Short mmCIF file of C-alpha atoms in Angstrom, two decimals:
data_model
loop_
_atom_site.label_atom_id
_atom_site.label_comp_id
_atom_site.label_asym_id
_atom_site.label_seq_id
_atom_site.Cartn_x
_atom_site.Cartn_y
_atom_site.Cartn_z
CA MET A 1 173.27 95.52 278.95
CA THR A 2 171.28 94.42 275.91
CA ASP A 3 168.22 96.26 274.69
CA ALA A 4 166.01 93.32 275.71
CA SER A 5 167.28 93.18 279.28
CA LEU A 6 167.13 96.99 279.60
CA TRP A 7 163.50 96.93 278.47
CA GLU A 8 162.66 94.24 281.02
CA ASP A 9 164.32 96.28 283.80
CA LEU A 10 162.38 99.38 282.76
CA VAL A 11 159.10 97.47 282.86
CA THR A 12 159.94 96.05 286.30
CA SER A 13 160.76 99.50 287.69
CA ALA A 14 157.52 100.89 286.26
CA LEU A 15 155.45 98.10 287.81
CA LEU A 16 157.08 98.26 291.25
CA GLY A 17 157.58 102.04 291.32
CA THR A 18 160.84 103.95 291.37
CA ASP A 19 160.67 104.21 295.16
CA ARG A 20 161.02 100.44 295.45
CA ARG A 21 163.08 99.73 292.34
CA ALA A 22 165.69 102.20 291.09
CA VAL A 23 165.84 103.22 287.45
CA PRO A 24 168.40 101.01 285.64
CA GLY A 25 171.80 102.67 285.46
CA ALA A 26 171.84 102.68 281.69
CA ALA A 27 168.64 104.74 281.70
CA ALA A 28 169.44 107.11 284.58
CA ALA A 29 169.88 110.77 283.60
CA PRO A 30 171.66 113.30 285.86
CA GLY A 31 169.43 116.04 287.18
CA LYS A 32 166.16 114.27 286.39
CA ASP A 33 163.67 112.86 288.83
CA ALA A 34 163.54 109.08 288.75
CA PRO A 35 159.94 108.86 287.35
CA VAL A 36 160.74 111.34 284.57
CA ALA A 37 163.96 109.54 283.74
CA LEU A 38 162.11 106.23 283.61
CA LEU A 39 159.46 107.55 281.21
CA ASP A 40 162.09 109.21 278.97
CA ALA A 41 164.08 105.99 278.81
CA ALA A 42 160.96 103.97 278.05
CA ALA A 43 160.04 106.33 275.19
CA LEU A 44 163.55 106.13 273.77
CA GLN A 45 163.63 102.34 274.00
CA THR A 46 160.22 102.09 272.34
CA VAL A 47 161.47 104.02 269.31
CA ARG A 48 164.63 101.95 269.16
CA ARG A 49 162.72 98.67 269.39
CA ARG A 50 160.31 99.65 266.62
CA ALA A 51 163.05 100.97 264.37
CA GLY A 52 165.03 97.79 264.83
CA LEU A 53 162.30 95.35 263.81
CA LEU A 54 162.92 93.41 260.63
CA PRO A 55 159.95 93.18 258.26
CA ALA A 56 158.20 89.80 258.36
CA PRO A 57 157.70 87.81 255.15
CA ALA A 58 154.53 88.83 253.38
CA ALA A 59 151.63 86.44 253.83
CA PRO A 60 150.31 84.81 250.66
CA LEU A 61 147.35 86.52 249.07
CA PRO A 62 144.02 84.76 249.59
CA GLU A 63 142.56 82.79 246.74
CA PRO A 64 140.09 84.76 244.64
CA ALA A 65 136.46 84.56 245.69
CA PRO A 66 134.63 81.70 243.96
CA HIS A 67 132.27 82.29 241.07
CA ASP A 68 128.56 82.64 241.81
CA PRO A 69 126.53 82.15 238.60
CA ARG A 70 123.18 83.33 240.00
CA PRO A 71 121.64 86.59 238.72
CA GLY A 72 121.99 89.69 240.84
CA LEU A 73 119.22 91.26 242.87
CA PRO A 74 116.97 93.91 241.36
CA ALA A 75 118.16 97.34 242.43
CA ALA A 76 115.12 98.00 244.64
CA ALA A 77 115.51 94.65 246.38
CA ARG A 78 119.19 95.36 247.00
CA ARG A 79 118.29 98.64 248.70
CA ARG A 80 115.61 96.89 250.76
CA LEU A 81 118.10 94.27 251.99
CA ALA A 82 120.52 97.01 253.00
CA GLN A 83 117.70 98.68 254.95
CA LEU A 84 116.77 95.45 256.74
CA LEU A 85 120.37 94.77 257.71
CA ALA A 86 120.94 98.36 258.87
CA ASP A 87 117.84 98.20 261.07
CA ARG A 88 119.15 94.98 262.62
CA ALA A 89 122.35 96.69 263.65
CA ALA A 90 120.68 99.88 264.90
CA PRO A 91 120.39 100.25 268.70
CA SER A 92 116.89 99.94 270.10
CA GLY A 93 115.25 102.86 271.80
CA GLY A 94 114.65 100.85 274.96
CA SER A 95 111.24 102.38 275.61
CA GLY A 96 109.49 99.00 275.43
CA ARG A 97 106.74 100.40 273.16
CA ARG A 98 106.90 99.23 269.57
CA GLY A 99 105.03 102.07 267.91
CA VAL A 100 103.45 101.75 264.48
CA ALA A 101 106.56 101.07 262.38
CA PRO A 102 107.14 97.52 261.10
CA ASP A 103 109.75 95.43 262.87
CA LEU A 104 112.28 95.08 260.06
CA THR A 105 114.30 92.53 262.01
CA GLU A 106 111.41 90.07 261.84
CA LEU A 107 111.00 90.68 258.11
CA LEU A 108 114.56 89.64 257.30
CA PRO A 109 113.82 85.87 257.43
CA GLN A 110 110.87 86.33 255.06
CA TRP A 111 112.96 88.41 252.70
CA LEU A 112 115.69 85.74 252.61
CA THR A 113 113.15 82.99 251.94
CA ALA A 114 111.66 84.92 249.01
CA ALA A 115 115.09 85.76 247.58
CA ASN A 116 116.15 82.11 247.77
CA GLU A 117 112.96 81.03 246.00
CA ARG A 118 113.96 83.32 243.12
CA GLY A 119 117.57 82.10 243.11
CA CYS A 120 119.15 85.53 243.47
CA GLN A 121 122.80 86.23 244.24
CA ALA A 122 123.74 88.15 247.37
CA PRO A 123 125.36 91.58 246.80
CA ALA A 124 129.06 91.29 247.59
CA GLU A 125 129.12 94.50 249.65
CA LEU A 126 126.35 93.19 251.95
CA LEU A 127 127.90 89.78 252.64
CA PRO A 128 129.70 90.90 255.84
CA ALA A 129 126.48 92.35 257.29
CA LEU A 130 124.58 89.20 256.31
CA LEU A 131 127.12 86.98 258.07
CA ASP A 132 127.04 89.21 261.14
CA ALA A 133 123.24 88.88 261.24
CA ALA A 134 123.45 85.10 260.95
CA ARG A 135 126.13 84.95 263.64
CA ALA A 136 123.77 86.75 266.04
CA ARG A 137 120.65 84.73 265.10
CA THR A 138 120.99 81.00 264.56
CA ASP A 139 117.52 80.82 262.98
CA LEU A 140 118.83 82.93 260.07
CA ARG A 141 121.82 80.72 259.30
CA PRO A 142 120.33 78.16 256.88
CA GLN A 143 118.63 80.82 254.74
CA THR A 144 121.61 83.18 254.91
CA LEU A 145 124.12 80.55 253.81
CA VAL A 146 121.95 79.55 250.84
CA PHE A 147 121.54 83.18 249.80
CA ALA A 148 125.16 84.16 250.43
CA GLY A 149 126.40 81.21 248.39
CA PRO A 150 130.02 80.10 248.00
CA ARG A 151 131.40 83.54 248.80
CA ALA A 152 130.09 83.21 252.36
CA LEU A 153 132.39 80.24 252.96
CA TRP A 154 135.28 82.08 251.34
CA LEU A 155 134.78 85.04 253.67
CA ALA A 156 134.30 82.78 256.69
CA GLY A 157 137.73 81.32 256.05
CA LEU A 158 139.19 84.82 256.50
CA ASN A 159 137.31 85.83 259.65
CA ALA A 160 137.09 83.67 262.75
CA GLU A 161 133.83 85.36 263.84
CA TRP A 162 132.05 83.76 260.88
CA ARG A 163 133.37 80.27 261.52
CA PHE A 164 129.81 79.02 262.08
CA ALA A 165 129.42 79.07 258.28
CA LEU A 166 132.30 76.62 257.94
CA ARG A 167 130.80 74.29 260.54
CA SER A 168 127.43 74.42 258.83
CA ALA A 169 128.93 73.54 255.47
CA GLY A 170 131.52 71.01 256.53
CA SER A 171 134.52 73.09 257.61
CA GLY A 172 134.35 75.30 254.58
CA SER A 173 135.18 72.84 251.84
CA ALA A 174 132.41 71.93 249.46
CA LEU A 175 131.00 68.47 249.95
CA PRO A 176 132.02 65.99 247.28
CA ASP A 177 129.53 64.98 244.64
CA ALA A 178 127.33 62.24 246.09
CA THR A 179 128.08 60.14 243.00
CA ASP A 180 131.85 60.27 243.57
CA ALA A 181 132.18 57.11 245.67
CA ASP A 182 135.90 57.54 246.39
CA ALA A 183 135.59 61.16 247.54
CA VAL A 184 132.53 60.33 249.64
CA ARG A 185 134.30 57.40 251.29
CA LYS A 186 137.42 59.48 252.01
CA LEU A 187 135.48 62.31 253.68
CA TRP A 188 133.30 59.84 255.60
CA GLU A 189 136.36 58.07 257.03
CA GLU A 190 138.55 61.14 257.63
CA GLY A 191 136.24 64.10 258.10
CA LEU A 192 135.15 65.91 261.23
CA PHE A 193 131.73 65.14 262.71
CA ALA A 194 130.06 68.21 261.15
CA GLU A 195 131.46 67.29 257.74
CA ARG A 196 130.34 63.68 258.06
CA ALA A 197 126.85 64.66 259.23
CA ALA A 198 126.43 67.06 256.29
CA LEU A 199 127.78 64.40 253.91
CA LEU A 200 125.42 61.72 255.22
CA ALA A 201 122.44 64.04 254.82
CA ALA A 202 123.47 64.94 251.25
CA VAL A 203 123.91 61.30 250.27
CA ARG A 204 120.62 60.35 251.95
CA ASP A 205 118.77 63.01 249.95
CA ARG A 206 120.09 61.52 246.72
CA ASP A 207 120.28 57.80 247.47
CA ALA A 208 118.79 56.47 250.72
CA GLY A 209 120.39 53.07 250.31
CA ALA A 210 123.87 54.44 249.71
CA ALA A 211 123.63 56.56 252.87
CA ARG A 212 122.51 53.56 254.90
CA GLU A 213 125.42 51.46 253.60
CA LEU A 214 127.84 54.29 254.33
CA LEU A 215 126.59 54.49 257.91
CA ALA A 216 126.69 50.72 258.38
CA SER A 217 130.31 50.55 257.19
CA THR A 218 131.63 52.39 260.28
CA TRP A 219 128.78 51.81 262.73
CA PRO A 220 130.65 49.62 265.26
CA THR A 221 133.43 52.20 265.69
CA GLU A 222 131.23 55.30 266.13
CA ARG A 223 130.69 56.96 269.50
CA ALA A 224 127.24 56.53 271.05
CA GLU A 225 126.30 60.21 270.71
CA ASP A 226 127.41 60.17 267.07
CA ARG A 227 125.49 56.97 266.36
CA LEU A 228 122.35 58.64 267.71
CA MET A 229 122.76 61.71 265.49
CA PHE A 230 123.62 59.67 262.40
CA LEU A 231 120.70 57.30 262.97
CA ASP A 232 118.30 60.23 263.16
CA SER A 233 119.25 61.11 259.57
CA LEU A 234 117.39 57.98 258.42
CA ARG A 235 114.09 59.77 259.10
CA THR A 236 114.60 61.36 255.69
CA GLY A 237 113.38 58.88 253.12
CA LEU A 238 112.59 56.20 255.71
CA CYS A 239 111.56 53.08 253.81
CA PRO A 240 111.19 49.31 254.27
CA ALA A 241 114.72 48.80 252.93
CA ASP A 242 116.01 50.41 256.14
CA GLU A 243 114.43 47.71 258.30
CA PRO A 244 117.29 45.15 258.41
CA PHE A 245 119.79 47.78 259.58
CA LEU A 246 117.37 49.22 262.13
CA GLU A 247 116.47 45.76 263.41
CA GLN A 248 120.17 45.09 264.08
CA THR A 249 120.41 48.45 265.83
CA LEU A 250 117.84 47.27 268.40
CA SER A 251 120.76 45.46 270.04
CA ASP A 252 122.95 48.57 270.24
CA ARG A 253 124.92 49.26 273.41
CA SER A 254 123.23 52.65 273.89
CA ARG A 255 119.70 52.75 275.28
CA ASN A 256 118.99 56.00 273.44
CA VAL A 257 120.09 54.51 270.14
CA ARG A 258 117.90 51.44 270.73
CA ALA A 259 114.90 53.65 271.52
CA LEU A 260 115.38 55.70 268.35
CA ALA A 261 115.74 52.56 266.22
CA ALA A 262 112.48 51.23 267.69
CA GLU A 263 110.73 54.54 267.00
CA LEU A 264 111.84 54.49 263.37
CA LEU A 265 110.79 50.87 262.93
CA SER A 266 107.37 51.55 264.42
CA ALA A 267 106.92 54.28 261.79
CA LEU A 268 107.17 51.49 259.19
CA PRO A 269 103.76 49.75 259.58
CA GLY A 270 104.99 46.67 257.71
CA SER A 271 108.10 46.10 259.83
CA ALA A 272 108.58 43.05 262.02
CA LEU A 273 108.78 45.27 265.10
CA ALA A 274 105.47 46.93 264.19
CA GLY A 275 103.95 43.45 263.88
CA ARG A 276 105.26 42.40 267.28
CA MET A 277 103.95 45.56 268.88
CA ALA A 278 100.60 45.11 267.13
CA ARG A 279 100.16 41.63 268.61
CA ARG A 280 101.07 42.86 272.09
CA ALA A 281 98.80 45.91 271.88
CA ALA A 282 95.91 43.89 270.46
CA SER A 283 96.13 41.50 273.40
CA CYS A 284 95.57 44.46 275.72
CA VAL A 285 92.70 46.20 273.91
CA SER A 286 89.50 44.46 272.85
CA LEU A 287 85.84 45.11 272.08
CA ASP A 288 83.34 44.51 274.88
CA HIS A 289 79.78 44.11 273.62
CA ASP A 290 78.38 44.35 277.13
CA GLY A 291 79.28 47.99 277.71
CA PRO A 292 77.12 50.67 279.36
CA ASP A 293 73.48 50.52 278.25
CA GLY A 294 74.26 47.45 276.21
CA GLN A 295 76.46 49.40 273.79
CA ALA A 296 79.84 48.23 272.57
CA ALA A 297 82.80 49.60 274.51
CA ILE A 298 86.56 49.20 274.53
CA ALA A 299 87.99 47.02 277.28
CA VAL A 300 91.60 47.47 278.33
CA GLU A 301 93.85 45.02 280.17
CA ALA A 302 97.22 46.71 280.58
CA PRO A 303 100.41 44.59 280.51
CA HIS A 304 101.48 43.02 283.79
CA GLU A 305 105.17 43.02 282.91
CA CYS A 306 107.72 44.47 280.50
CA ASP A 307 109.84 41.46 279.53
CA ALA A 308 113.24 41.35 277.84
CA ASP A 309 111.77 41.09 274.33
CA MET A 310 109.63 44.15 274.92
CA GLN A 311 112.64 46.05 276.20
CA ARG A 312 114.64 45.06 273.12
CA ASP A 313 111.86 46.51 271.01
CA GLY A 314 112.40 49.91 272.60
CA MET A 315 110.11 49.84 275.60
CA THR A 316 111.29 51.49 278.80
CA VAL A 317 110.61 49.64 282.04
CA LYS A 318 110.67 52.46 284.57
CA PRO A 319 107.85 55.01 284.21
CA PRO A 320 108.24 58.76 284.83
CA SER A 321 107.49 60.05 288.29
CA GLY A 322 103.79 59.92 289.09
CA ARG A 323 102.96 57.43 286.34
CA GLY A 324 101.86 53.86 286.97
CA GLU A 325 103.91 51.05 285.46
CA ARG A 326 101.06 49.29 283.68
CA SER A 327 99.65 52.46 282.10
CA TRP A 328 103.19 53.42 281.04
CA TRP A 329 103.72 50.07 279.33
CA LEU A 330 100.30 50.18 277.68
CA GLY A 331 100.96 53.63 276.26
CA GLN A 332 104.25 52.51 274.74
CA LEU A 333 102.66 49.44 273.15
CA VAL A 334 99.74 51.30 271.57
CA GLU A 335 101.96 54.15 270.41
CA ALA A 336 104.26 51.75 268.52
CA ALA A 337 101.50 49.56 267.02
CA PRO A 338 100.30 50.25 263.45
CA LEU A 339 96.96 52.03 263.57
CA THR A 340 95.65 49.65 260.92
CA VAL A 341 95.43 46.90 263.55
CA TRP A 342 92.46 48.54 265.26
CA ARG A 343 90.00 48.25 262.36
CA GLU A 344 90.20 44.45 262.51
CA ARG A 345 90.52 44.29 266.28
CA LEU A 346 87.56 46.58 267.00
CA GLY A 347 84.91 45.30 264.64
CA GLY A 348 85.88 46.90 261.33
CA ARG A 349 85.18 50.42 262.57
CA SER A 350 86.72 53.52 261.01
CA ALA A 351 89.09 55.71 262.99
CA ALA A 352 86.29 58.17 263.85
CA GLU A 353 83.97 55.36 264.97
CA THR A 354 86.73 53.77 267.04
CA VAL A 355 87.63 57.02 268.79
CA ALA A 356 83.95 57.62 269.59
CA LEU A 357 83.61 54.32 271.46
CA PRO A 358 83.44 54.52 275.27
CA VAL A 359 86.44 53.08 277.07
CA ALA A 360 85.88 51.08 280.23
CA ASP A 361 87.49 51.51 283.64
CA GLY A 362 88.94 54.98 283.13
CA TRP A 363 91.45 54.04 280.40
CA ARG A 364 90.08 56.52 277.86
CA ASP A 365 92.64 59.30 278.30
CA GLU A 366 95.59 56.90 278.31
CA LEU A 367 94.39 55.06 275.21
CA HIS A 368 93.54 58.21 273.26
CA ALA A 369 96.85 59.85 274.16
CA ALA A 370 98.72 56.80 272.86
CA TRP A 371 96.66 56.83 269.66
CA CYS A 372 97.56 60.51 269.23
CA ARG A 373 101.28 59.75 269.47
CA ALA A 374 100.87 56.86 267.03
CA ALA A 375 99.02 59.07 264.53
CA VAL A 376 101.76 61.70 264.73
CA ARG A 377 104.53 59.12 264.37
CA GLN A 378 102.86 57.38 261.43
CA GLY A 379 101.59 60.60 259.81
CA ASP A 380 98.10 59.13 259.57
CA ALA A 381 95.64 61.80 258.39
CA GLU A 382 92.49 59.73 259.04
CA TRP A 383 93.36 59.05 262.67
CA SER A 384 94.65 62.60 263.19
CA ARG A 385 91.35 63.94 261.91
CA ALA A 386 89.37 61.63 264.19
CA LEU A 387 91.43 62.47 267.28
CA LEU A 388 91.28 66.21 266.65
CA GLY A 389 87.51 66.05 266.77
CA VAL A 390 85.18 68.89 265.89
CA PRO A 391 87.00 72.24 266.18
CA GLY A 392 83.92 73.99 267.52
CA SER A 393 83.47 71.68 270.51
CA PRO A 394 85.10 72.48 273.87
CA PRO A 395 88.57 70.87 274.02
CA ALA A 396 87.65 68.87 277.12
CA ASP A 397 84.69 67.32 275.27
CA GLY A 398 86.65 66.27 272.18
CA PRO A 399 87.32 62.63 271.37
CA GLY A 400 91.09 63.03 271.44
CA THR A 401 93.65 64.72 273.58
CA ILE A 402 92.91 68.07 275.21
CA SER A 403 96.54 69.14 274.92
CA LEU A 404 97.01 71.99 272.44
CA ALA A 405 100.56 70.80 271.80
CA GLU A 406 99.24 67.38 270.80
CA ARG A 407 96.56 68.98 268.63
CA ALA A 408 99.23 70.99 266.84
CA LYS A 409 101.17 67.80 266.10
CA LEU A 410 98.05 66.06 264.82
CA LEU A 411 97.26 68.99 262.55
CA ALA A 412 100.64 68.58 260.86
CA ALA A 413 99.43 65.26 259.37
CA LEU A 414 96.60 67.00 257.50
CA ALA A 415 96.88 68.69 254.12
CA GLU A 416 97.59 72.43 254.28
CA GLU A 417 94.10 73.50 253.19
CA GLU A 418 92.33 71.21 255.65
CA ARG A 419 94.67 72.25 258.43
CA ALA A 420 93.95 75.94 257.86
CA GLU A 421 90.21 75.30 257.71
CA TRP A 422 90.25 73.37 261.01
CA VAL A 423 92.19 76.09 262.80
CA ALA A 424 89.95 78.79 261.34
CA ARG A 425 86.89 77.05 262.78
CA PHE A 426 88.68 76.60 266.11
CA VAL A 427 89.51 80.32 266.26
CA ALA A 428 85.94 81.25 265.34
CA ALA A 429 84.60 79.07 268.16
CA HIS A 430 87.19 79.70 270.91
CA GLY A 431 88.94 82.94 270.05
CA LEU A 432 92.69 83.43 270.07
CA SER A 433 93.65 82.77 273.67
CA GLU A 434 94.31 79.06 272.98
CA ALA A 435 95.12 79.22 269.27
CA PHE A 436 98.75 80.36 269.23
CA GLN A 437 100.29 76.87 268.94
CA LEU A 438 97.74 75.82 266.35
CA LEU A 439 98.38 78.90 264.20
CA GLY A 440 102.08 78.12 264.23
CA VAL A 441 101.66 74.89 262.23
CA CYS A 442 99.64 76.48 259.42
CA ALA A 443 101.26 77.19 256.06
CA VAL A 444 102.40 80.75 255.33
CA PRO A 445 100.81 82.91 254.08
CA TRP A 446 97.65 81.89 255.89
CA ALA A 447 94.77 80.76 253.68
CA GLN A 448 91.94 83.27 253.29
CA PRO A 449 89.48 81.53 255.70
CA LEU A 450 92.11 81.39 258.43
CA GLY A 451 93.17 84.98 257.88
CA ARG A 452 89.56 86.15 258.11
CA ALA A 453 89.00 84.19 261.32
CA VAL A 454 92.09 85.72 262.96
CA VAL A 455 91.15 89.25 261.94
CA ASP A 456 87.59 88.75 263.19
CA ALA A 457 88.86 87.40 266.52
CA LEU A 458 91.22 90.37 266.93
CA ASP A 459 88.34 92.73 266.18
CA ILE A 460 86.21 91.02 268.84
CA ALA A 461 89.05 91.23 271.37
CA ARG A 462 89.43 94.96 270.65
CA ASP A 463 85.72 95.57 271.13
CA ALA A 464 85.91 93.77 274.49
CA GLY A 465 87.84 96.77 275.79
CA SER A 466 90.90 94.94 277.17
CA TYR A 467 94.51 95.80 276.38
CA PRO A 468 96.07 94.14 273.30
CA TRP A 469 99.17 92.94 275.13
CA SER A 470 97.82 89.46 275.82
CA PHE A 471 97.46 89.06 272.04
CA SER A 472 100.95 90.30 271.18
CA GLY A 473 102.07 86.80 270.18
CA VAL A 474 99.18 86.39 267.75
CA MET A 475 99.77 89.92 266.43
CA GLY A 476 103.39 89.00 265.77
CA LEU A 477 102.31 85.87 263.92
CA ALA A 478 99.78 87.88 261.92
CA GLU A 479 102.47 90.32 260.82
CA ARG A 480 104.49 87.42 259.41
CA CYS A 481 101.73 85.08 258.23
CA LEU A 482 98.68 87.04 257.05
CA ASP A 483 98.36 87.39 253.31
CA PRO A 484 99.33 91.00 252.44
CA SER A 485 95.96 91.42 250.72
CA ALA A 486 94.37 91.45 254.20
CA ALA A 487 95.69 94.99 254.73
CA VAL A 488 92.63 96.48 253.01
CA ARG A 489 90.30 94.80 255.50
CA LEU A 490 92.44 95.80 258.46
CA GLU A 491 92.72 99.51 257.67
CA PRO A 492 89.35 100.44 259.28
CA LEU A 493 90.47 98.74 262.49
CA ALA A 494 93.52 101.01 262.69
CA ALA A 495 91.32 103.97 263.66
CA THR A 496 91.07 104.75 267.36
CA PRO A 497 87.68 103.42 268.53
CA ASP A 498 85.33 104.92 271.05
CA GLU A 499 86.04 103.24 274.36
CA PRO A 500 83.03 101.36 275.73
CA GLU A 501 81.99 101.74 279.32
CA GLY A 502 84.17 99.67 281.60
CA ALA A 503 87.02 99.41 279.06
CA SER A 504 90.63 99.57 280.21
CA PRO A 505 91.88 103.19 280.08
CA GLY A 506 93.62 103.96 276.82
CA ALA A 507 93.08 100.45 275.42
CA GLY A 508 91.57 101.81 272.20
CA GLY A 509 94.71 103.79 271.43
CA TYR A 510 96.94 100.78 271.99
CA TRP A 511 94.75 98.65 269.71
CA SER A 512 94.86 101.36 267.03
CA GLU A 513 98.63 101.42 267.25
CA ALA A 514 98.86 97.64 266.97
CA PHE A 515 96.60 97.53 263.91
CA GLN A 516 98.49 100.39 262.25
CA ARG A 517 101.71 98.43 262.70
CA LEU A 518 100.07 95.31 261.31
CA VAL A 519 98.80 97.16 258.23
CA SER A 520 102.15 98.84 257.56
CA THR A 521 103.96 95.50 257.94
CA LEU A 522 101.64 93.82 255.43
CA ARG A 523 102.14 96.71 253.00
CA LEU A 524 105.89 96.40 253.38
CA ARG A 525 105.81 92.64 252.80
CA GLU A 526 103.82 93.23 249.63
CA ALA A 527 106.40 95.77 248.47
CA MET A 528 109.27 93.37 249.25
CA HIS A 529 107.83 90.67 246.99
CA ALA A 530 107.19 93.19 244.21
CA GLU A 531 110.78 94.41 244.43
CA LEU A 532 112.19 90.88 244.21
CA ALA A 533 110.03 90.23 241.14
CA GLY A 534 111.68 93.12 239.27
CA PRO A 535 114.27 92.70 236.51
CA ALA A 536 117.41 91.02 237.82
CA ALA A 537 120.60 93.03 237.84
CA PRO A 538 123.77 91.42 236.43
CA GLY A 539 125.87 89.71 239.09
CA PRO A 540 129.42 90.89 239.86
CA ASP A 541 130.82 88.02 237.79
CA THR A 542 128.93 89.09 234.68
CA ALA A 543 128.79 92.86 235.08
#
């Protein structure tokens, strides 16, 4: 009996039991119980099998880690990064109460952003922990891969758990130079989808026309889902030169691809599609000089059909559940029409004057909602400003949409300073209960007027005597977005206040705890930036 067959018989006897399957004769020992004899034979065979193994050929050594020319982190910043990563890996207490200590996990994205702005090199010994953090949190991946540099891809090639880094960077190989036409063409024709998507984005950033030609060269052979993703890359650097390709794409086999092409064309006010949609929309919306009380008003005659040409231009025939066909078609037309058409169509009025006009027959909400979508799509600051209305007025009384989500999108079209000022006035008038989405579109760190408005609103909420839990989302935003200089103004609020009559029991203590955490987080953010501004240490390649 060979060693292999004896081992198989021993395993079978062990699985079935010696009562049902006798110990193989070659392993039986006189005077021993069958189970003991089986175990002794298995131990002996294990030693023999191990001793008899021939050594395998040695695997080739990995290539050396690539060079990273960036300067090293200052020593204090290196220690801070190690602390942030260690806190991420530490188990939580599970009590549900945050206490007064800063949440270091939420500070890691800010630290990475600041380090990348300074062009620092990641410490080699912390690269595994960085990649583990990015594997657990997808929102950290872009910043982590920039900070970790080429060594992250080198490490990812040695550990399957970090394979996400290879997918994010095109399977681990560096993208070819966008000016190397042959290398670009080869990867575009032979690469995996992730590689091709990353390549198309890189070429588009450098040369919009070259990226468009690259996409057009293989367009007929691409899968529908890939065509949709590739087409979306044309949002970057969208320009009139893209129009011929997008116009051809209106005849694509995929409805989703056609709809995206139409959306991109409508974002080009001078495109032929935008002109067609303008004529259609203008035929539906006109100025009526015989409005209420003899004032001018907007008259609306919604489309009676959605013909083949309209469908080719991206319009969808069937409305969502609960929506009328004609209002659905009208909304699509107005959304895709250039906003410039309305000045001529409605008596030369500005955006604010147009939005203030009454709209006949109950079409106001539909028309204003479509104008909101058009302003967002076209990035039109004048119309966005008009549709947002006065921040101090009740949302239901504003000239535009009452949706906070739509208001947040409209705010994105405004300059950072104006956006922060508008939200600050909104918070001052309405408090924080409806401001969370609006705060999220403001630039970080928040401008001084916005920071003051948020702190004032939190102070008012504390004095109201309710618990701070309903403001936990805003508190979290404040920890990440308030300028660290606001800590001085917040320190008096960290004291436990006297509870007013009728206040929720213990609310003052909870508010004190929340403000203490906010102050300590701002102090820590200030320290992080100071540490990163210190003298750079030499990188491993230059030490």
